[in-house]
Short mmCIF file of C-alpha atoms in Angstrom, two decimals:
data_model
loop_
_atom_site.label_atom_id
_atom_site.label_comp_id
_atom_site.label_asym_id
_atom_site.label_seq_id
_atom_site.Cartn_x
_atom_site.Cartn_y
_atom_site.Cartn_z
CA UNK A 11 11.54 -57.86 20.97
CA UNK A 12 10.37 -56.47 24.46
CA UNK A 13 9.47 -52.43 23.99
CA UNK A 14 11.39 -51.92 26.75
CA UNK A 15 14.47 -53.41 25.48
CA UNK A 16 13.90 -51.33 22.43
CA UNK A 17 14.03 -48.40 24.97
CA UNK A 18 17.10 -49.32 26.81
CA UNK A 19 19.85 -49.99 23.93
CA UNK A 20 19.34 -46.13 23.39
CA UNK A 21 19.67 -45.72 26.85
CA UNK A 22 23.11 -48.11 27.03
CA UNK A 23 24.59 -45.70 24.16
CA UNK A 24 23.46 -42.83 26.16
CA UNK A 25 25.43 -44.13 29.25
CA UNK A 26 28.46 -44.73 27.14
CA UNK A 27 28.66 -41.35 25.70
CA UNK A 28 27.69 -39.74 29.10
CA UNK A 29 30.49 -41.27 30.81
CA UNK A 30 32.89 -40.86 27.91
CA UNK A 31 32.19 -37.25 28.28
CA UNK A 32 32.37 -37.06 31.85
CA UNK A 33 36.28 -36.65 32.02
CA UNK A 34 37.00 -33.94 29.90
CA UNK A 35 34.08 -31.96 31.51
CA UNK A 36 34.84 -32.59 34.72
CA UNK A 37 38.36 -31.41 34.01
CA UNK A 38 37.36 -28.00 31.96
CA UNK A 39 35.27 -27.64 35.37
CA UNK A 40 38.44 -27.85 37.37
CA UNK A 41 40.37 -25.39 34.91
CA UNK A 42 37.31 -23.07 35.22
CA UNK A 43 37.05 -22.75 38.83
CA UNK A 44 38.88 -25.14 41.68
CA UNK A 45 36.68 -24.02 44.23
CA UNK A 46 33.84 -25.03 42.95
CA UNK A 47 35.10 -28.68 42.16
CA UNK A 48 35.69 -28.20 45.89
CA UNK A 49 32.40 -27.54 47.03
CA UNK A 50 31.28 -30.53 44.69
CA UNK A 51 33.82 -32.87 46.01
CA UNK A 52 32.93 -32.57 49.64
CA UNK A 53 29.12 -32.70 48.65
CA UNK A 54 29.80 -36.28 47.36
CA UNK A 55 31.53 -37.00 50.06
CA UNK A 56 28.83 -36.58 52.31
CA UNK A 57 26.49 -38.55 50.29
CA UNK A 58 29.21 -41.24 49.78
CA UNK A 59 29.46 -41.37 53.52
CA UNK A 60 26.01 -41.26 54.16
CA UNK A 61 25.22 -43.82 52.07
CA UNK A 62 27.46 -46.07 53.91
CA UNK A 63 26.57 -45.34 56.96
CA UNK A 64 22.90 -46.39 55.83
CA UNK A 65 24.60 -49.40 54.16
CA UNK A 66 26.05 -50.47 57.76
CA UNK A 67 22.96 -49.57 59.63
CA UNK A 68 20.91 -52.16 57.39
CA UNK A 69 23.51 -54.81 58.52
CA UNK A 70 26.37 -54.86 55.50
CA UNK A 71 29.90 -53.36 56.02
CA UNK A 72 29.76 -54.23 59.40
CA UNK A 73 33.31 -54.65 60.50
CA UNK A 74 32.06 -56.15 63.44
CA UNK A 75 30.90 -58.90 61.84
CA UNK A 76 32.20 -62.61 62.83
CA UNK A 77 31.39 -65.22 60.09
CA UNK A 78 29.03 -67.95 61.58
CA UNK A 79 29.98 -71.84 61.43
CA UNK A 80 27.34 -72.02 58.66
CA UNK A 81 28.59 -69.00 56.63
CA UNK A 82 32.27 -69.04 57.28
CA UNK A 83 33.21 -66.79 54.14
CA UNK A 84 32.38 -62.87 53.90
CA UNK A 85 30.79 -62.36 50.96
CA UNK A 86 32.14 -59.30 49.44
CA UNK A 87 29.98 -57.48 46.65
CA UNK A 88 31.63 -55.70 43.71
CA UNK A 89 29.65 -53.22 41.76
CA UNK A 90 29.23 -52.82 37.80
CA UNK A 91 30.14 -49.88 35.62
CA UNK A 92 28.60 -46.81 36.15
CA UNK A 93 27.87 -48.48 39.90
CA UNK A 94 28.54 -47.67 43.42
CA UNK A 95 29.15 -49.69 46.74
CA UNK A 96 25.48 -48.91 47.71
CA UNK A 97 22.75 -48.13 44.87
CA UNK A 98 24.22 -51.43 43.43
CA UNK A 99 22.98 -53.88 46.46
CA UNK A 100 20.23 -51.84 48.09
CA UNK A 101 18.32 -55.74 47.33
CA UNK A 102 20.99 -58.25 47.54
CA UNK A 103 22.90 -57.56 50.64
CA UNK A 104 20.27 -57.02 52.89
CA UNK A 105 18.54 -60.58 51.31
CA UNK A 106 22.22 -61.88 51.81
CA UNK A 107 22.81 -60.69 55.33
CA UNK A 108 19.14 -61.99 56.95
CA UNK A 109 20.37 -65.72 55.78
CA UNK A 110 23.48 -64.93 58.17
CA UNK A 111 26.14 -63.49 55.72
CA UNK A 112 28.86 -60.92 56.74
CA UNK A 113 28.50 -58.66 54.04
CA UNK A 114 30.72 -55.79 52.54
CA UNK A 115 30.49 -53.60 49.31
CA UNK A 116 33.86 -51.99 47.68
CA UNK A 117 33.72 -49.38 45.83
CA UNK A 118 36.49 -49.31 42.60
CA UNK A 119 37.61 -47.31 39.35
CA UNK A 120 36.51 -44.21 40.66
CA UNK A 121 37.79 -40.87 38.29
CA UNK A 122 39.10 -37.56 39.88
CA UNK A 123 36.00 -35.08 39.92
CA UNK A 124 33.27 -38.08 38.65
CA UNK A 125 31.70 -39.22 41.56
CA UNK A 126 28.95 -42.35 42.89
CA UNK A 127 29.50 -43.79 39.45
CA UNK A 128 32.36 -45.55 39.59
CA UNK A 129 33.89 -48.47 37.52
CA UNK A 130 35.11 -46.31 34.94
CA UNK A 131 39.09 -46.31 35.46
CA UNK A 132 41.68 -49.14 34.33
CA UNK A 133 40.56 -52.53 34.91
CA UNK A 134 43.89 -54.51 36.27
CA UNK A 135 43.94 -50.71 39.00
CA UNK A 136 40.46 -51.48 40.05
CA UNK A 137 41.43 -55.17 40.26
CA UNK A 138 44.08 -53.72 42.80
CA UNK A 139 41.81 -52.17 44.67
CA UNK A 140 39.61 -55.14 45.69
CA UNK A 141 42.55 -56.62 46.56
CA UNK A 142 43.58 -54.18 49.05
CA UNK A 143 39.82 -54.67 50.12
CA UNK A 144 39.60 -58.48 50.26
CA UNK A 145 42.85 -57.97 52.52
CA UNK A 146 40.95 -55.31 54.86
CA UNK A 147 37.87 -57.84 54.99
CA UNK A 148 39.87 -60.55 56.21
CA UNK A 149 42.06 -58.78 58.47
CA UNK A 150 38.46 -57.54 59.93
CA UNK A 151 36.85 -61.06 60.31
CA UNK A 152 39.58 -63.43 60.80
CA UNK A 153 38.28 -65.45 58.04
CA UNK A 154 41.14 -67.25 55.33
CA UNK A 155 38.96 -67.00 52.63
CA UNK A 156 35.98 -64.65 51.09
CA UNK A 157 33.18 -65.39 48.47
CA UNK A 158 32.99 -62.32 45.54
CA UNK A 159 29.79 -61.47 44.01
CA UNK A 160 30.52 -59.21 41.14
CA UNK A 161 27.46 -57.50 38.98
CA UNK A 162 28.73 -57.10 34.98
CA UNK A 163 32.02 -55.61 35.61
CA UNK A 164 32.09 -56.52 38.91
CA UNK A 165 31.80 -60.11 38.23
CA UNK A 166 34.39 -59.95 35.21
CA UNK A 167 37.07 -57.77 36.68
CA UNK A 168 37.70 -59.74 40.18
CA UNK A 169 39.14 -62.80 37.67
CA UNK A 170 41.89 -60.82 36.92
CA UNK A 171 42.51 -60.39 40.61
CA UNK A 172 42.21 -64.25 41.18
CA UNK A 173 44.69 -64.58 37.77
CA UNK A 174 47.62 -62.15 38.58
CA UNK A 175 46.84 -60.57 41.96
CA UNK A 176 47.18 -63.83 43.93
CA UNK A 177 43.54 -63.68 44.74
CA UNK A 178 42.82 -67.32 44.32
CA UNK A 179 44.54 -68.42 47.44
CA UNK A 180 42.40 -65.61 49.10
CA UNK A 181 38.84 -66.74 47.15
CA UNK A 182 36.84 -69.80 47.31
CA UNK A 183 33.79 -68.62 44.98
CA UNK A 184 33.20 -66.01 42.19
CA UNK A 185 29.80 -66.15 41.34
CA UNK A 186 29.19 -63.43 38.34
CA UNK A 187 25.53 -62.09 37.51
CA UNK A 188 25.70 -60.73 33.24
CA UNK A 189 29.16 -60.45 33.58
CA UNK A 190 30.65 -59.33 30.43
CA UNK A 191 33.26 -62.10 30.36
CA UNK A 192 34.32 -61.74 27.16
CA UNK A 193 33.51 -57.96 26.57
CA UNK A 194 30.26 -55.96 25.93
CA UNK A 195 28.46 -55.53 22.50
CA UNK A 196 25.85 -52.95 23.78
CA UNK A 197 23.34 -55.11 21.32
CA UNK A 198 26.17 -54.37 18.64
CA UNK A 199 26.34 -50.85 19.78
CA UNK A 200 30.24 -50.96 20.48
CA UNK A 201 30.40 -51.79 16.63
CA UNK A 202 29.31 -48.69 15.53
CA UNK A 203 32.36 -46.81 16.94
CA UNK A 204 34.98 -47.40 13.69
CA UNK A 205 32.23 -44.96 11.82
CA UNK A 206 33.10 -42.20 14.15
CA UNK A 207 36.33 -41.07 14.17
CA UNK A 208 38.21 -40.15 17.61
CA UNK A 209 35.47 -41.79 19.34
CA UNK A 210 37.13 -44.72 20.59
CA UNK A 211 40.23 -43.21 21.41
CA UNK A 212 38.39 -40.59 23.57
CA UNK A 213 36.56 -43.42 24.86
CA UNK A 214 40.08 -44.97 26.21
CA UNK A 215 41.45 -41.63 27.07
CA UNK A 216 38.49 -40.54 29.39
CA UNK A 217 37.18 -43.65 30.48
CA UNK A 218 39.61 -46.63 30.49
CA UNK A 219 37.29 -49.12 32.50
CA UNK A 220 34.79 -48.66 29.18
CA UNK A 221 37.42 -48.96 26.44
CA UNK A 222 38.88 -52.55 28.19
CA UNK A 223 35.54 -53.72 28.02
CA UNK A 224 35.06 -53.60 24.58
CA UNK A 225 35.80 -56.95 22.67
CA UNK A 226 38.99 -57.44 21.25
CA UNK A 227 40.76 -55.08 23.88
CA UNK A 228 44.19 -55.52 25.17
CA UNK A 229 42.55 -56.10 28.66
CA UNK A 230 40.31 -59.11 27.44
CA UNK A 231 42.94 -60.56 25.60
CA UNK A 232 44.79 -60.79 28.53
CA UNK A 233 42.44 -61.97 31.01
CA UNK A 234 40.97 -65.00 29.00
CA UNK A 235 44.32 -65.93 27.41
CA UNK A 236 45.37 -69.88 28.41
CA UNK A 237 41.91 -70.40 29.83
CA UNK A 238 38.89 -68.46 31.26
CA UNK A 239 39.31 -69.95 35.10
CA UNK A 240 41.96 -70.58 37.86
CA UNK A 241 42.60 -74.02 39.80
CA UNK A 242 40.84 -73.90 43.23
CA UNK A 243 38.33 -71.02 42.86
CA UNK A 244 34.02 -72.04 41.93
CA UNK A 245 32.58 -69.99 39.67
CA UNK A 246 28.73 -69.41 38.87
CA UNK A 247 27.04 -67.18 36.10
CA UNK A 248 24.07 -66.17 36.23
CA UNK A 249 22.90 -64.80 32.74
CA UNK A 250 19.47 -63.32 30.88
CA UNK A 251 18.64 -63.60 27.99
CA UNK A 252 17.08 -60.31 27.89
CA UNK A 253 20.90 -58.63 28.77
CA UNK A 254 21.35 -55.88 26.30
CA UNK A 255 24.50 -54.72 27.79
CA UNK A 256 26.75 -57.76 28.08
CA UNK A 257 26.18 -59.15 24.56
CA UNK A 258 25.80 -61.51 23.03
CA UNK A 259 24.72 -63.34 26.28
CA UNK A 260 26.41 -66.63 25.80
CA UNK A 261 29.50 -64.70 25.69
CA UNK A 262 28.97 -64.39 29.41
CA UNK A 263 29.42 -67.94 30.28
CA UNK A 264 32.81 -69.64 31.30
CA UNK A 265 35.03 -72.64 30.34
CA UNK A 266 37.16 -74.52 32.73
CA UNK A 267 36.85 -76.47 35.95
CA UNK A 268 34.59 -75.47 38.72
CA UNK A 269 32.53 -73.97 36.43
CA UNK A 270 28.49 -73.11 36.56
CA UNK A 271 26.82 -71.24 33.89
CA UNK A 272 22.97 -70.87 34.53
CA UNK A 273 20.50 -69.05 32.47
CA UNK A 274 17.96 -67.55 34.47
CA UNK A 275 15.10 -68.60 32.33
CA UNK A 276 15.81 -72.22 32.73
CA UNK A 277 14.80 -71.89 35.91
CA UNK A 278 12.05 -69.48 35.27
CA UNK A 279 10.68 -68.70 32.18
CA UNK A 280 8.54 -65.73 33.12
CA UNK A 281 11.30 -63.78 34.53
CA UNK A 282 12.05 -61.29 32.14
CA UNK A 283 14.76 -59.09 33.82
CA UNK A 284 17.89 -57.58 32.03
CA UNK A 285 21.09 -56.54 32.18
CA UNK A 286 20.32 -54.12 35.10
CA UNK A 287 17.21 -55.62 37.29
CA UNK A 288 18.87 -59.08 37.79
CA UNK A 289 20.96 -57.61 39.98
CA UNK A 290 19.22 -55.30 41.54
CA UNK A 291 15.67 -56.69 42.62
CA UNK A 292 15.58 -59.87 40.89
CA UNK A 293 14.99 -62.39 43.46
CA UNK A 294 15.10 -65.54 41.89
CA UNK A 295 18.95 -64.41 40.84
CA UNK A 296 19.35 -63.99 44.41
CA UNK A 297 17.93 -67.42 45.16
CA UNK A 298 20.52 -68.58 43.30
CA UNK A 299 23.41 -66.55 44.43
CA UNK A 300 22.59 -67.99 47.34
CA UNK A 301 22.67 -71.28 46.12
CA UNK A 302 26.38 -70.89 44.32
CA UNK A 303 27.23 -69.29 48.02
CA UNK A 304 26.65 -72.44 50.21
CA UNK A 305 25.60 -75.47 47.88
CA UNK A 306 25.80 -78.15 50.32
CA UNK A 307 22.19 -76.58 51.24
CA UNK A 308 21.23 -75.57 47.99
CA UNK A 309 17.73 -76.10 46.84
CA UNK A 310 16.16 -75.71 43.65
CA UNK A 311 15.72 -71.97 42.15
CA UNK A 312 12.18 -71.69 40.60
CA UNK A 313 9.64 -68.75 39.73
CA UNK A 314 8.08 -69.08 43.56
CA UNK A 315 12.22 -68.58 44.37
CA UNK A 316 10.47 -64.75 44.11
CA UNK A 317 8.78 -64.97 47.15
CA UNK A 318 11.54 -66.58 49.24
#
């Protein structure tokens, strides 16, 4: 094992008790004293909205933007867990948007008094709210259809948009990179939760988006019942080996039609990001985003894909 995988499944439970405890604290902090919560609220405000104002200067969420012949779909980018709009695709959207993309960033599953990490609220309400997005996006552009690239949650949840939000009609590609299709292990991590008591259920109860993306949940059950795809829609995966997050990796992959599941060391061996760096620096991943994105021009995704 890699010693710095060994570091980050610590890490991964960290994040998962962090964010479980996030809720309650944010909401004795509110009890305590409103006008703080206030003064905290408008500070992240300003950073959200300075941060997308950088994010538009560097040539995404430009609602300007008119989709070329060549790229005729806006590709819209949806963030993981613990994620925002920004930090996520400080790599990919500018790498996206120099090959001619119009590119836009949605931010989803935010929690009252939690803010820039986002992705923790109900799954099928975030789902909602890249609908509402996708819709704003193509009202903007005049395009009939956009291209979703989703990192872990963000390339699981937008399926249950294409299943019962009508989002298939609206979608022409999904490509996922680690998406935790079929939940998230945390390296087994998520199994250790039956030997504590009340932790799970605080786990639902603070942070929803978590607790529906542990296997077995209600949520999953739902979403991969009577098949894992739609009719009409392409989907790519992009997976590591290396994830330690959305695990077992092979549970990332897809069955169905119009399906692609790559594993990133087929097509180089030496790459040895996980769960985290594929999406945001890995550019042999992006290679082959790009690839899934328009592959009547593909071309072949190899360790010199990293200088590209």
């Amino acid at each position: 094992m890699l010693p710095w995988k060994r570091l980050l499944r610590p890490f991964a439970a960290l994040l998962l008790a962090a964010a479980a405890a996030t809720v309650p604290a944010a909401t004795a902090a509110h009890a305590d004293s409103a006008a703080t919560e206030t003064a905290v609220e408008t500070a992240a405000d300003t950073t959200v909205e300075t941060a997308a104002v950088t994010a538009s200067a560097s040539g995404w969420n430009d609602y300007r933007c008119k989709p070329s012949a060549a790229h005729p779909r806006p590709v819209v980018l949806v963030h993981g867990t613990l994620g925002n709009s920004v930090d996520n695709w400080l790599a990919l959207a500018p790498y996206l948007t120099v090959r001619g993309y119009c590119v836009f960033s949605v931010d989803y599953g935010q929690l009252p008094g939690v803010p820039l990490f986002h992705g923790l609220g109900p799954i099928d309400a975030s789902a909602g709210q890249l609908s509402a997005f996708v819709d704003k996006v193509l009202a903007a552009t005049g395009a009939a259809e956009v291209d979703l690239v989703g990192h872990s949650q963000g390339g699981m949840m937008p399926r249950y948009y294409l299943k019962f939000l009508g989002g298939a009609a609206k979608v022409d590609a999904l490509v996922g990179i680690a998406p935790d299709n079929h939940g998230a292990t945390l390296s087994g991590l998520t199994n250790l939760l039956p030997y504590f008591p009340g932790a799970e259920d605080l786990i639902t109860a603070a942070t929803p988006g978590l607790a529906d993306q542990m296997p077995g949940s209600e949520f999953l059950a739902k979403l991969n019942a009577g098949g894992d795809t739609v009719p009409g829609v392409r989907y790519t995966v992009i997976a590591t080996k290396y994830d330690e997050v959305a695990t077992p990796w092979r549970s990332q992959y897809l069955s169905g039609s119009g399906v692609r599941n790559v594993l990133l060391q087929d097509l180089c061996p030496l790459d040895l990001s996980e769960h985290v760096a594929i999406a945001l620096f890995d550019r042999i991943a992006f290679h082959e985003v790009a690839n899934a994105l328009d592959p009547a021009h593909a071309t072949s995704t190899t360790c010199a894909s990293a200088l590209s």
